CSV table of C-alpha atoms and ligand atoms in Angstrom, one decimal:
chain,number,residue,atom,x,y,z
U,26,MET,CA,11.7,248.8,61.3
U,27,LYS,CA,10.7,250.8,64.3
U,28,GLU,CA,9.4,248.7,67.2
U,29,LYS,CA,6.7,250.8,68.8
U,30,ILE,CA,3.4,252.2,67.7
U,31,PHE,CA,1.9,255.3,69.3
U,32,ILE,CA,-1.9,255.9,69.1
U,33,GLU,CA,-3.9,258.9,70.3
U,34,GLY,CA,-7.3,257.5,71.0
U,35,GLY,CA,-10.8,258.9,70.5
U,36,LYS,CA,-10.9,259.7,66.8
U,37,LYS,CA,-13.9,258.4,64.9
U,38,LEU,CA,-12.6,256.8,61.7
U,39,SER,CA,-14.1,257.8,58.4
U,40,GLY,CA,-12.9,257.0,54.9
U,41,SER,CA,-11.9,254.1,52.8
U,42,ILE,CA,-9.5,251.2,53.2
U,43,PRO,CA,-8.4,248.8,50.5
U,44,ILE,CA,-8.3,245.1,51.6
U,45,ALA,CA,-5.1,243.2,50.6
U,46,GLY,CA,-4.6,239.7,49.5
U,47,ALA,CA,-4.7,237.0,52.2
U,48,LYS,CA,-1.5,236.4,54.1
U,49,ASN,CA,-2.5,232.8,54.9
U,50,SER,CA,-3.5,232.1,51.3
U,51,CYS,CA,-0.3,233.6,49.8
U,52,LEU,CA,1.9,231.7,52.2
U,53,THR,CA,0.2,228.4,51.2
U,54,LEU,CA,0.3,229.2,47.5
U,55,MET,CA,4.0,230.2,47.3
U,56,PRO,CA,5.3,226.6,48.0
U,57,LEU,CA,3.4,225.3,45.0
U,58,SER,CA,6.4,226.6,43.0
U,59,LEU,CA,8.3,223.5,44.3
U,60,LEU,CA,5.8,221.2,42.5
U,61,SER,CA,7.1,221.8,39.0
U,62,ASP,CA,9.8,223.5,36.9
U,63,GLN,CA,7.2,225.9,35.5
U,64,ALA,CA,6.8,229.4,36.8
U,65,LEU,CA,4.1,230.3,39.3
U,66,SER,CA,2.9,234.0,39.2
U,67,LEU,CA,0.8,235.4,42.0
U,68,ASN,CA,-1.1,238.7,41.8
U,69,ASN,CA,-2.6,240.6,44.7
U,70,VAL,CA,0.3,239.6,47.0
U,71,PRO,CA,0.1,241.3,50.4
U,72,LEU,CA,3.2,243.4,51.3
U,73,LEU,CA,4.1,241.6,54.5
U,74,SER,CA,7.3,240.4,56.2
U,75,ASP,CA,5.9,236.8,56.3
U,76,VAL,CA,5.7,236.8,52.5
U,77,HIS,CA,9.4,237.9,52.4
U,78,THR,CA,10.3,235.1,54.8
U,79,MET,CA,8.5,232.5,52.6
U,80,LYS,CA,10.4,234.0,49.6
U,81,GLU,CA,13.7,233.6,51.4
U,82,LEU,CA,12.8,230.0,52.3
U,83,LEU,CA,11.9,229.1,48.7
U,84,GLU,CA,15.1,230.7,47.5
U,85,SER,CA,17.1,228.6,49.9
U,86,LEU,CA,15.4,225.6,48.3
U,87,GLY,CA,16.5,226.5,44.8
U,88,CYS,CA,13.8,228.9,43.6
U,89,GLU,CA,14.3,232.2,41.9
U,90,ALA,CA,11.6,234.7,43.1
U,91,SER,CA,11.0,238.2,41.7
U,92,PHE,CA,8.8,240.3,43.8
U,93,HIS,CA,7.2,243.5,42.5
U,94,ASN,CA,6.3,245.9,45.3
U,95,LEU,CA,4.2,248.3,43.3
U,96,LYS,CA,2.3,245.8,41.2
U,97,LYS,CA,2.0,243.4,44.2
U,98,THR,CA,3.1,240.4,42.2
U,99,ILE,CA,5.6,237.6,42.7
U,100,LYS,CA,6.9,235.2,40.1
U,101,ILE,CA,8.6,232.1,41.4
U,102,LYS,CA,10.4,229.4,39.4
U,103,LEU,CA,12.4,226.5,40.6
U,104,LEU,CA,15.8,226.7,39.0
U,105,ARG,CA,18.1,224.5,41.0
U,106,GLU,CA,17.0,221.0,42.1
U,107,GLY,CA,18.6,219.1,45.0
U,108,LEU,CA,18.1,221.4,47.9
U,109,PHE,CA,15.7,219.8,50.5
U,110,LEU,CA,16.5,221.6,53.8
U,111,ALA,CA,14.3,224.2,55.4
U,112,ASP,CA,16.6,225.8,57.9
U,113,TYR,CA,15.7,226.5,61.5
U,114,ASN,CA,16.7,230.1,61.2
U,115,ILE,CA,13.9,230.7,58.7
U,116,VAL,CA,11.4,228.2,60.1
U,117,LYS,CA,11.6,229.8,63.6
U,118,LYS,CA,10.4,233.1,62.1
U,119,MET,CA,7.3,231.6,60.6
U,120,ARG,CA,5.5,228.4,61.3
U,121,ALA,CA,3.9,228.3,57.8
U,122,SER,CA,7.4,227.1,56.7
U,123,ILE,CA,6.2,223.5,57.3
U,124,LEU,CA,4.1,223.9,54.2
U,125,VAL,CA,7.2,223.2,52.0
U,126,LEU,CA,7.3,219.6,53.4
U,127,GLY,CA,4.4,218.1,51.3
U,128,PRO,CA,5.7,219.6,48.0
U,129,LEU,CA,9.3,218.5,48.6
U,130,LEU,CA,8.3,215.0,49.4
U,131,THR,CA,6.0,214.5,46.5
U,132,ARG,CA,8.3,216.1,43.9
U,133,PHE,CA,11.7,214.9,45.1
U,134,GLY,CA,11.1,212.1,47.6
U,135,GLN,CA,12.8,213.9,50.4
U,136,GLY,CA,12.4,216.9,52.6
U,137,ILE,CA,14.1,218.1,55.8
U,138,VAL,CA,12.3,220.8,57.7
U,139,ALA,CA,13.1,222.2,61.1
U,140,LEU,CA,10.4,221.5,63.6
U,141,PRO,CA,8.6,224.8,64.2
U,142,GLY,CA,8.3,224.4,67.9
U,143,GLY,CA,5.6,226.1,70.0
U,144,CYS,CA,4.6,229.8,69.7
U,145,ALA,CA,2.8,232.3,71.9
U,146,ILE,CA,-0.6,231.0,71.0
U,147,GLY,CA,0.1,227.4,71.9
U,148,ALA,CA,2.1,224.2,71.3
U,149,ARG,CA,0.9,223.9,67.7
U,150,PRO,CA,2.3,220.5,66.9
U,151,VAL,CA,2.6,219.2,63.3
U,152,ASP,CA,1.7,215.6,64.1
U,153,MET,CA,-1.3,215.6,61.7
U,154,HIS,CA,0.8,216.8,58.8
U,155,LEU,CA,3.2,213.9,59.4
U,156,MET,CA,0.4,211.4,60.0
U,157,ALA,CA,-1.2,212.3,56.6
U,158,LEU,CA,2.1,212.3,54.7
U,159,GLU,CA,3.0,209.0,56.2
U,160,ALA,CA,-0.3,207.5,55.1
U,161,LEU,CA,0.7,208.6,51.6
U,162,GLY,CA,3.9,206.6,51.9
U,163,ALA,CA,6.5,209.0,53.5
U,164,ARG,CA,8.7,207.9,56.4
U,165,PHE,CA,9.9,210.3,59.0
U,166,SER,CA,12.7,210.5,61.6
U,167,ILE,CA,13.4,213.4,64.0
U,168,ASP,CA,17.0,214.4,64.3
U,169,LYS,CA,18.5,217.4,66.0
U,170,GLY,CA,15.3,219.4,65.9
U,171,TYR,CA,14.7,218.5,62.2
U,172,VAL,CA,12.0,216.3,60.8
U,173,LYS,CA,13.5,214.2,57.9
U,174,GLY,CA,11.1,212.8,55.4
U,175,MET,CA,11.9,210.1,52.8
U,176,VAL,CA,9.8,208.4,50.2
U,177,ALA,CA,10.7,205.1,48.6
U,178,GLY,CA,9.5,205.4,45.0
U,179,SER,CA,6.5,207.8,44.8
U,180,LEU,CA,3.7,208.7,47.2
U,181,LYS,CA,0.5,206.7,46.7
U,182,GLY,CA,-3.0,208.1,47.1
U,183,CYS,CA,-5.2,206.7,49.9
U,184,LYS,CA,-8.0,207.6,52.3
U,185,ILE,CA,-7.0,209.9,55.1
U,186,LYS,CA,-9.3,210.9,58.0
U,187,PHE,CA,-8.1,213.8,60.1
U,188,PRO,CA,-9.1,213.5,63.8
U,189,PHE,CA,-9.9,217.2,63.9
U,190,VAL,CA,-9.7,220.0,61.4
U,191,SER,CA,-6.3,221.5,60.6
U,192,VAL,CA,-5.9,224.1,57.9
U,193,GLY,CA,-2.1,223.5,57.6
U,194,ALA,CA,-2.3,219.7,57.6
U,195,THR,CA,-5.1,219.8,54.9
U,196,ALA,CA,-3.0,222.1,52.7
U,197,ASN,CA,0.2,220.1,53.1
U,198,THR,CA,-1.6,216.9,52.3
U,199,ILE,CA,-3.4,218.3,49.2
U,200,MET,CA,0.0,219.6,47.9
U,201,ALA,CA,1.5,216.2,48.3
U,202,ALA,CA,-1.5,214.3,46.9
U,203,VAL,CA,-1.6,216.2,43.6
U,204,LEU,CA,1.5,214.4,42.4
U,205,ALA,CA,0.9,211.1,44.2
U,206,LYS,CA,-0.1,208.0,42.2
U,207,GLY,CA,-3.9,207.3,42.2
U,208,THR,CA,-6.7,208.8,44.3
U,209,THR,CA,-6.5,210.5,47.7
U,210,GLU,CA,-9.6,211.1,49.7
U,211,LEU,CA,-9.3,213.6,52.6
U,212,VAL,CA,-12.1,213.3,55.2
U,213,ASN,CA,-12.7,216.0,57.8
U,214,ALA,CA,-10.6,218.4,55.7
U,215,ALA,CA,-10.5,222.2,56.4
U,216,ARG,CA,-13.1,224.2,54.5
U,217,GLU,CA,-11.4,227.6,54.8
U,218,PRO,CA,-11.5,230.0,51.8
U,219,GLU,CA,-7.7,229.8,51.8
U,220,ILE,CA,-8.0,226.0,51.1
U,221,ILE,CA,-10.4,226.8,48.2
U,222,ASP,CA,-8.0,229.3,46.9
U,223,LEU,CA,-5.1,226.8,47.1
U,224,CYS,CA,-7.2,224.3,45.1
U,225,LYS,CA,-8.2,226.9,42.5
U,226,CYS,CA,-4.6,227.6,41.8
U,227,LEU,CA,-3.7,223.9,41.7
U,228,LYS,CA,-6.5,223.3,39.2
U,229,SER,CA,-5.2,226.0,37.0
U,230,MET,CA,-1.8,224.3,37.1
U,231,GLY,CA,-3.5,221.1,35.8
U,232,CYS,CA,-4.4,219.2,39.1
U,233,GLU,CA,-7.5,217.2,39.4
U,234,ILE,CA,-9.4,218.1,42.7
U,235,GLU,CA,-13.0,217.9,43.8
U,236,GLY,CA,-14.8,218.9,46.9
U,237,GLU,CA,-12.7,221.8,48.1
U,238,GLY,CA,-14.8,223.9,50.5
U,239,GLU,CA,-16.5,220.7,51.7
U,240,ASN,CA,-15.7,218.1,54.4
U,241,THR,CA,-14.3,215.6,51.9
U,242,ILE,CA,-11.8,216.5,49.2
U,243,ILE,CA,-10.8,214.0,46.4
U,244,ILE,CA,-7.6,214.4,44.5
U,245,GLU,CA,-6.5,212.4,41.5
U,246,GLY,CA,-2.7,212.4,41.1
U,247,VAL,CA,-1.2,213.9,37.8
U,248,THR,CA,2.3,213.8,36.5
U,249,ASN,CA,2.8,217.2,34.9
U,250,LEU,CA,1.9,220.7,35.9
U,251,ARG,CA,1.8,223.8,33.9
U,252,GLU,CA,2.8,227.5,34.4
U,253,THR,CA,0.0,229.6,35.9
U,254,THR,CA,-1.0,233.0,37.1
U,255,HIS,CA,-3.3,233.3,40.1
U,256,GLU,CA,-5.0,236.1,42.0
U,257,VAL,CA,-4.6,235.7,45.8
U,258,VAL,CA,-8.0,235.7,47.5
U,259,MET,CA,-8.9,238.7,49.7
U,260,ASP,CA,-7.7,238.7,53.4
U,261,ARG,CA,-10.9,238.1,55.4
U,262,ILE,CA,-9.0,238.5,58.7
U,263,GLU,CA,-7.7,241.9,57.6
U,264,LEU,CA,-11.2,242.8,56.5
U,265,GLY,CA,-12.7,241.7,59.8
U,266,THR,CA,-10.1,243.7,61.7
U,267,TYR,CA,-11.0,246.9,59.9
U,268,ILE,CA,-14.7,246.2,60.3
U,269,ILE,CA,-14.0,246.2,64.1
U,270,ALA,CA,-11.8,249.4,63.7
U,271,ALA,CA,-14.9,251.2,62.3
U,272,ALA,CA,-17.2,249.7,65.0
U,273,ILE,CA,-14.9,250.4,68.0
U,274,SER,CA,-14.2,254.0,67.0
U,275,ASP,CA,-18.0,254.6,66.3
U,276,GLY,CA,-17.0,255.7,62.8
U,277,GLU,CA,-18.0,254.8,59.2
U,278,ILE,CA,-15.6,253.1,56.8
U,279,LYS,CA,-15.8,251.8,53.3
U,280,LEU,CA,-13.7,248.6,52.7
U,281,THR,CA,-12.8,248.2,49.1
U,282,GLY,CA,-12.6,244.6,47.8
U,283,GLY,CA,-14.4,243.4,51.0
U,284,ASN,CA,-16.7,240.4,50.6
U,285,ILE,CA,-19.2,239.4,53.3
U,286,ALA,CA,-19.5,235.9,52.0
U,287,LEU,CA,-16.1,234.8,53.4
U,288,LEU,CA,-17.0,236.0,57.0
U,289,GLU,CA,-20.6,235.1,57.6
U,290,ALA,CA,-20.3,233.9,61.2
U,291,PHE,CA,-18.3,237.0,62.1
U,292,ILE,CA,-20.7,239.4,60.4
U,293,ASN,CA,-23.7,237.8,62.1
U,294,LYS,CA,-22.1,238.5,65.5
U,295,LEU,CA,-21.4,242.1,64.5
U,296,HIS,CA,-25.1,242.5,63.6
U,297,GLU,CA,-25.9,241.1,67.0
U,298,VAL,CA,-23.7,243.6,68.8
U,299,GLY,CA,-25.2,246.5,66.9
U,300,VAL,CA,-22.9,247.0,63.9
U,301,GLU,CA,-24.3,247.4,60.4
U,302,VAL,CA,-22.2,245.9,57.6
U,303,THR,CA,-23.6,246.3,54.1
U,304,GLN,CA,-22.3,244.8,50.9
U,305,ALA,CA,-22.1,246.9,47.7
U,306,SER,CA,-20.7,245.5,44.4
U,307,ASP,CA,-17.0,246.1,45.1
U,308,HIS,CA,-16.9,247.2,48.8
U,309,LEU,CA,-18.5,246.9,52.2
U,310,ARG,CA,-19.7,249.8,54.4
U,311,VAL,CA,-19.5,249.6,58.2
U,312,LYS,CA,-21.1,251.7,60.9
U,313,ARG,CA,-22.8,251.2,64.2
U,314,LEU,CA,-26.6,251.0,64.1
U,315,LYS,CA,-26.9,253.4,67.0
U,316,SER,CA,-24.0,255.7,67.9
U,317,ASN,CA,-22.6,254.9,71.4
U,318,VAL,CA,-24.2,251.4,71.6
U,319,ILE,CA,-22.3,248.1,71.4
U,320,ASN,CA,-24.3,245.1,72.8
U,321,CYS,CA,-22.7,242.1,74.5
U,322,THR,CA,-22.7,238.6,73.0
U,323,ASN,CA,-21.3,235.1,73.3
U,324,ILE,CA,-18.7,233.7,70.9
U,325,VAL,CA,-17.1,230.3,70.3
U,326,THR,CA,-14.2,230.1,67.9
U,327,GLU,CA,-14.5,227.2,65.4
U,328,PRO,CA,-13.0,226.0,62.1
U,329,PHE,CA,-14.6,227.7,59.0
U,330,PRO,CA,-17.5,228.4,58.6
U,331,GLY,CA,-17.5,229.1,62.3
U,332,PHE,CA,-16.2,232.3,64.0
U,333,PRO,CA,-12.5,232.5,63.2
U,334,THR,CA,-9.9,232.3,66.0
U,335,ASP,CA,-7.9,234.9,64.1
U,336,LEU,CA,-10.6,237.5,64.9
U,337,GLN,CA,-11.1,236.5,68.5
U,338,ALA,CA,-8.6,239.0,70.0
U,339,GLN,CA,-10.0,241.9,67.9
U,340,MET,CA,-13.6,241.0,68.9
U,341,MET,CA,-12.6,240.9,72.6
U,342,ALA,CA,-11.3,244.5,72.2
U,343,LEU,CA,-14.7,245.5,70.9
U,344,LEU,CA,-16.7,243.6,73.6
U,345,SER,CA,-14.6,245.2,76.3
U,346,ILE,CA,-16.6,248.4,75.7
U,347,ALA,CA,-20.0,246.6,75.2
U,348,ASN,CA,-23.1,247.1,77.4
U,349,GLY,CA,-23.1,244.0,79.6
U,350,VAL,CA,-21.2,240.8,80.0
U,351,SER,CA,-19.9,238.7,77.0
U,352,ASN,CA,-18.3,235.3,76.9
U,353,ILE,CA,-15.6,234.1,74.4
U,354,GLU,CA,-14.6,230.5,74.3
U,355,GLU,CA,-11.4,229.8,72.3
U,356,LYS,CA,-11.7,226.2,70.9
U,357,ILE,CA,-8.9,226.2,68.3
U,358,PHE,CA,-5.7,227.2,70.3
U,359,GLU,CA,-5.1,226.4,74.0
U,360,ASN,CA,-3.3,229.6,74.8
U,361,ARG,CA,-4.8,232.4,72.8
U,362,PHE,CA,-5.6,234.9,75.5
U,363,MET,CA,-2.2,236.7,75.6
U,364,HIS,CA,-3.9,240.0,74.8
U,365,VAL,CA,-6.1,239.8,77.9
U,366,PRO,CA,-3.5,241.1,80.5
U,367,GLU,CA,-2.7,243.9,78.1
U,368,LEU,CA,-6.3,244.9,77.5
U,369,ILE,CA,-6.7,244.8,81.3
U,370,ARG,CA,-3.9,247.3,81.5
U,371,MET,CA,-6.0,249.6,79.3
U,372,GLY,CA,-8.9,249.4,81.7
U,373,ALA,CA,-10.8,246.3,80.4
U,374,ASN,CA,-12.6,244.1,82.8
U,375,ILE,CA,-11.9,240.5,81.7
U,376,LYS,CA,-11.6,237.3,83.6
U,377,ILE,CA,-10.2,234.0,82.2
U,378,ASP,CA,-11.6,230.7,83.2
U,379,GLY,CA,-9.7,228.0,81.3
U,380,ARG,CA,-10.5,228.4,77.6
U,381,LYS,CA,-13.2,231.0,78.4
U,382,ALA,CA,-12.9,234.7,78.8
U,383,ILE,CA,-15.7,236.6,80.6
U,384,ILE,CA,-15.7,240.3,79.4
U,385,SER,CA,-17.7,242.8,81.5
U,386,GLY,CA,-18.0,245.9,79.3
U,387,VAL,CA,-16.6,249.2,80.7
U,388,ASP,CA,-17.6,252.7,79.7
U,389,GLN,CA,-14.1,253.8,78.7
U,390,LEU,CA,-10.7,252.2,77.9
U,391,LYS,CA,-7.7,254.2,78.9
U,392,GLY,CA,-4.4,254.6,77.0
U,393,ALA,CA,-1.4,252.7,78.4
U,394,PRO,CA,1.9,251.3,77.4
U,395,VAL,CA,1.3,247.7,76.3
U,396,GLN,CA,3.2,244.8,74.7
U,397,ALA,CA,2.4,243.0,71.5
U,398,THR,CA,2.6,239.2,72.0
U,399,ASP,CA,1.5,237.7,68.7
U,400,LEU,CA,0.0,238.9,65.5
U,401,ARG,CA,-3.7,239.1,66.2
U,402,ALA,CA,-3.1,240.0,69.9
U,403,SER,CA,-1.1,243.0,68.8
U,404,VAL,CA,-3.8,244.3,66.5
U,405,SER,CA,-6.4,244.0,69.2
U,406,MET,CA,-4.3,246.6,71.2
U,407,VAL,CA,-4.3,248.9,68.2
U,408,LEU,CA,-8.1,248.6,68.1
U,409,ALA,CA,-8.4,249.3,71.8
U,410,GLY,CA,-6.0,252.2,71.4
U,411,LEU,CA,-8.2,253.8,68.8
U,412,VAL,CA,-11.1,254.1,71.3
U,413,ALA,CA,-9.1,254.6,74.5
U,414,ASN,CA,-9.0,257.9,76.3
U,415,GLY,CA,-5.4,259.2,76.0
U,416,ASN,CA,-2.3,257.7,74.4
U,417,THR,CA,-1.3,254.1,73.9
U,418,VAL,CA,2.2,252.9,73.1
U,419,ILE,CA,2.5,249.3,71.8
U,420,ASP,CA,5.9,247.7,72.1
U,421,LYS,CA,7.3,244.8,70.0
U,422,ILE,CA,5.1,245.5,67.0
U,423,HIS,CA,7.1,243.5,64.5
U,424,HIS,CA,4.3,240.9,64.9
U,425,ILE,CA,1.9,243.4,63.2
U,426,ASP,CA,4.2,243.7,60.2
U,427,ARG,CA,3.9,240.0,59.7
U,428,GLY,CA,0.2,240.2,58.9
U,429,TYR,CA,-1.1,243.8,58.3
U,430,GLU,CA,0.0,245.6,55.2
U,431,ASN,CA,0.6,249.3,55.7
U,432,ILE,CA,-1.6,249.4,58.8
U,433,ILE,CA,-0.4,252.8,59.9
U,434,GLU,CA,-1.1,254.4,56.5
U,435,LYS,CA,-4.5,252.7,56.1
U,436,LEU,CA,-5.7,253.9,59.6
U,437,THR,CA,-4.2,257.3,59.2
U,438,ALA,CA,-6.1,257.8,55.9
U,439,CYS,CA,-9.3,257.3,57.9
U,440,GLY,CA,-8.4,259.9,60.5
U,441,ALA,CA,-6.7,257.8,63.2
U,442,VAL,CA,-3.7,259.5,65.0
U,443,ILE,CA,-1.2,256.6,64.8
U,444,LYS,CA,2.5,256.5,64.1
U,445,ARG,CA,5.6,254.4,64.5
U,446,LEU,CA,8.0,255.6,67.2
K,21,UD1,C1,-3.8,228.3,60.2
K,21,UD1,C2,-3.6,229.8,60.0
K,21,UD1,C3,-3.7,230.5,61.3
K,21,UD1,C4,-5.1,230.2,61.9
K,21,UD1,C5,-5.3,228.7,62.0
K,21,UD1,C6,-6.7,228.3,62.5
K,21,UD1,C7,-2.0,229.9,58.2
K,21,UD1,C8,-0.6,230.2,57.7
K,21,UD1,N1,-2.2,230.0,59.5
K,21,UD1,O1,-2.7,227.9,61.1
K,21,UD1,O2,-3.7,232.0,61.1
K,21,UD1,O3,-5.2,230.7,63.3
K,21,UD1,O4,-5.1,228.1,60.7
K,21,UD1,O5,-7.6,228.8,61.7
K,21,UD1,O6,-2.8,229.5,57.4
K,21,UD1,N2,-2.8,220.9,65.3
K,21,UD1,C9,-2.3,219.7,65.8
K,21,UD1,N3,-1.5,219.0,65.0
K,21,UD1,C10,-1.2,219.3,63.8
K,21,UD1,C11,-1.8,220.5,63.2
K,21,UD1,C12,-2.6,221.3,64.1
K,21,UD1,O7,-2.6,219.4,67.0
K,21,UD1,O8,-0.5,218.6,63.1
K,21,UD1,C13,-3.7,221.8,66.2
K,21,UD1,C14,-3.2,223.2,66.4
K,21,UD1,O9,-2.3,223.2,67.5
K,21,UD1,C15,-4.5,223.9,66.7
K,21,UD1,C16,-5.5,223.3,65.8
K,21,UD1,O10,-4.9,222.0,65.4
K,21,UD1,O11,-4.8,223.8,68.0
K,21,UD1,C17,-5.8,224.0,64.5
K,21,UD1,O12,-4.5,224.4,63.9
K,21,UD1,P1,-4.4,224.5,62.3
K,21,UD1,O13,-5.7,224.6,61.6
K,21,UD1,O14,-3.4,223.5,61.8
K,21,UD1,O15,-3.6,225.9,62.2
K,21,UD1,P2,-2.4,226.3,61.3
K,21,UD1,O16,-2.6,225.7,59.9
K,21,UD1,O17,-1.2,226.2,62.0
């Protein structure tokens, strides 16, 4: 894959973009194939490198996976039992690999997963995953960079209170609890739409779960799961990113499959800054209320239903051309301002004070060579490049391919001048 993206800024986007299935949901659903010897079929699978990495990981754990590019489906079936090791060479590419730990422990009583380590956006430990799985009866040791989990007998349901909200720890614990003996109660669970999607799929496999989407989730363990086919929920982060693409370029876009309900806090902020987002039956329409006007605002990232951290960098690109001064406080990750120095290279006026960024809007961004640092940071540079005066070249764009399906094609179809170099 070519490593650079070139953008000639200043084109108003106009047209239609289809929204793909959610990366984060798909990566959480795929490990469910380890829970039984019945096939798991997923529809609306996004075409992303992370999905291929998860496929590779599941294959290394004994699954057979057939992926259909055109139909966007994947069928996964566990064929060979007795493989419990998630290798560092795969885990280092994608932190979501830790999501196989819960299923391995609950189904086979053992699982060995390379510790994911930190990443550009922060330390991102997995202590809460381990705490919750330990409460269910697993025992862990750390050896040569791997976490080794063992279960004597089977996992047993119990009450687990998370000290703060973690999407991954909630998902891992739910996947373990569905085959544990008795009742598990998760308090302070993540409420993200991707957790609801996970529970929907598990229920169609025969699991007993209540309260998904709320603070407390109750799971009654079962012994047998059945084959299922599940439609991956829409990618609300991809949707939010293209909403900003329309807004930043002062264009008008139709987003097919878009659903406002999964992004309320974000949409409210867009209304505040002067962007109109209207819902029709099967699509959203986005345009500025007044051409040339983006207002400033203040944002704090929070777990769902708050403003998503995964849209923080994109929103900062938009606010960098707003009238006045905006503040963004990043409360989920401690180091998620990697895009700031790059946006400054493009003429943005942004200061960082701890976990806060103070963005003084400028009249015009200017194209520049910049570097992608992580997935959402990279796409914020694409957005800035769309409105910048002149040409922008973004290096190290493999990050974008992890999370944005056909981004070049989707933006080109709306009139952007963007290509891989
Ligand atoms: C998921 C999403 C990611 C999103 C994030 C927050 C996937 C594949 N990724 O990541 O796109 O940005 O939710 O919405 O779904 N933490 C701990 N200990 C733990 C687990 C987490 O301290 O055991 C911390 C993290 O470092 C972070 C915070 O908790 O500061 C929230 O992280 P978490 O919700 O777990 O994020 P992920 O599940 O990794």
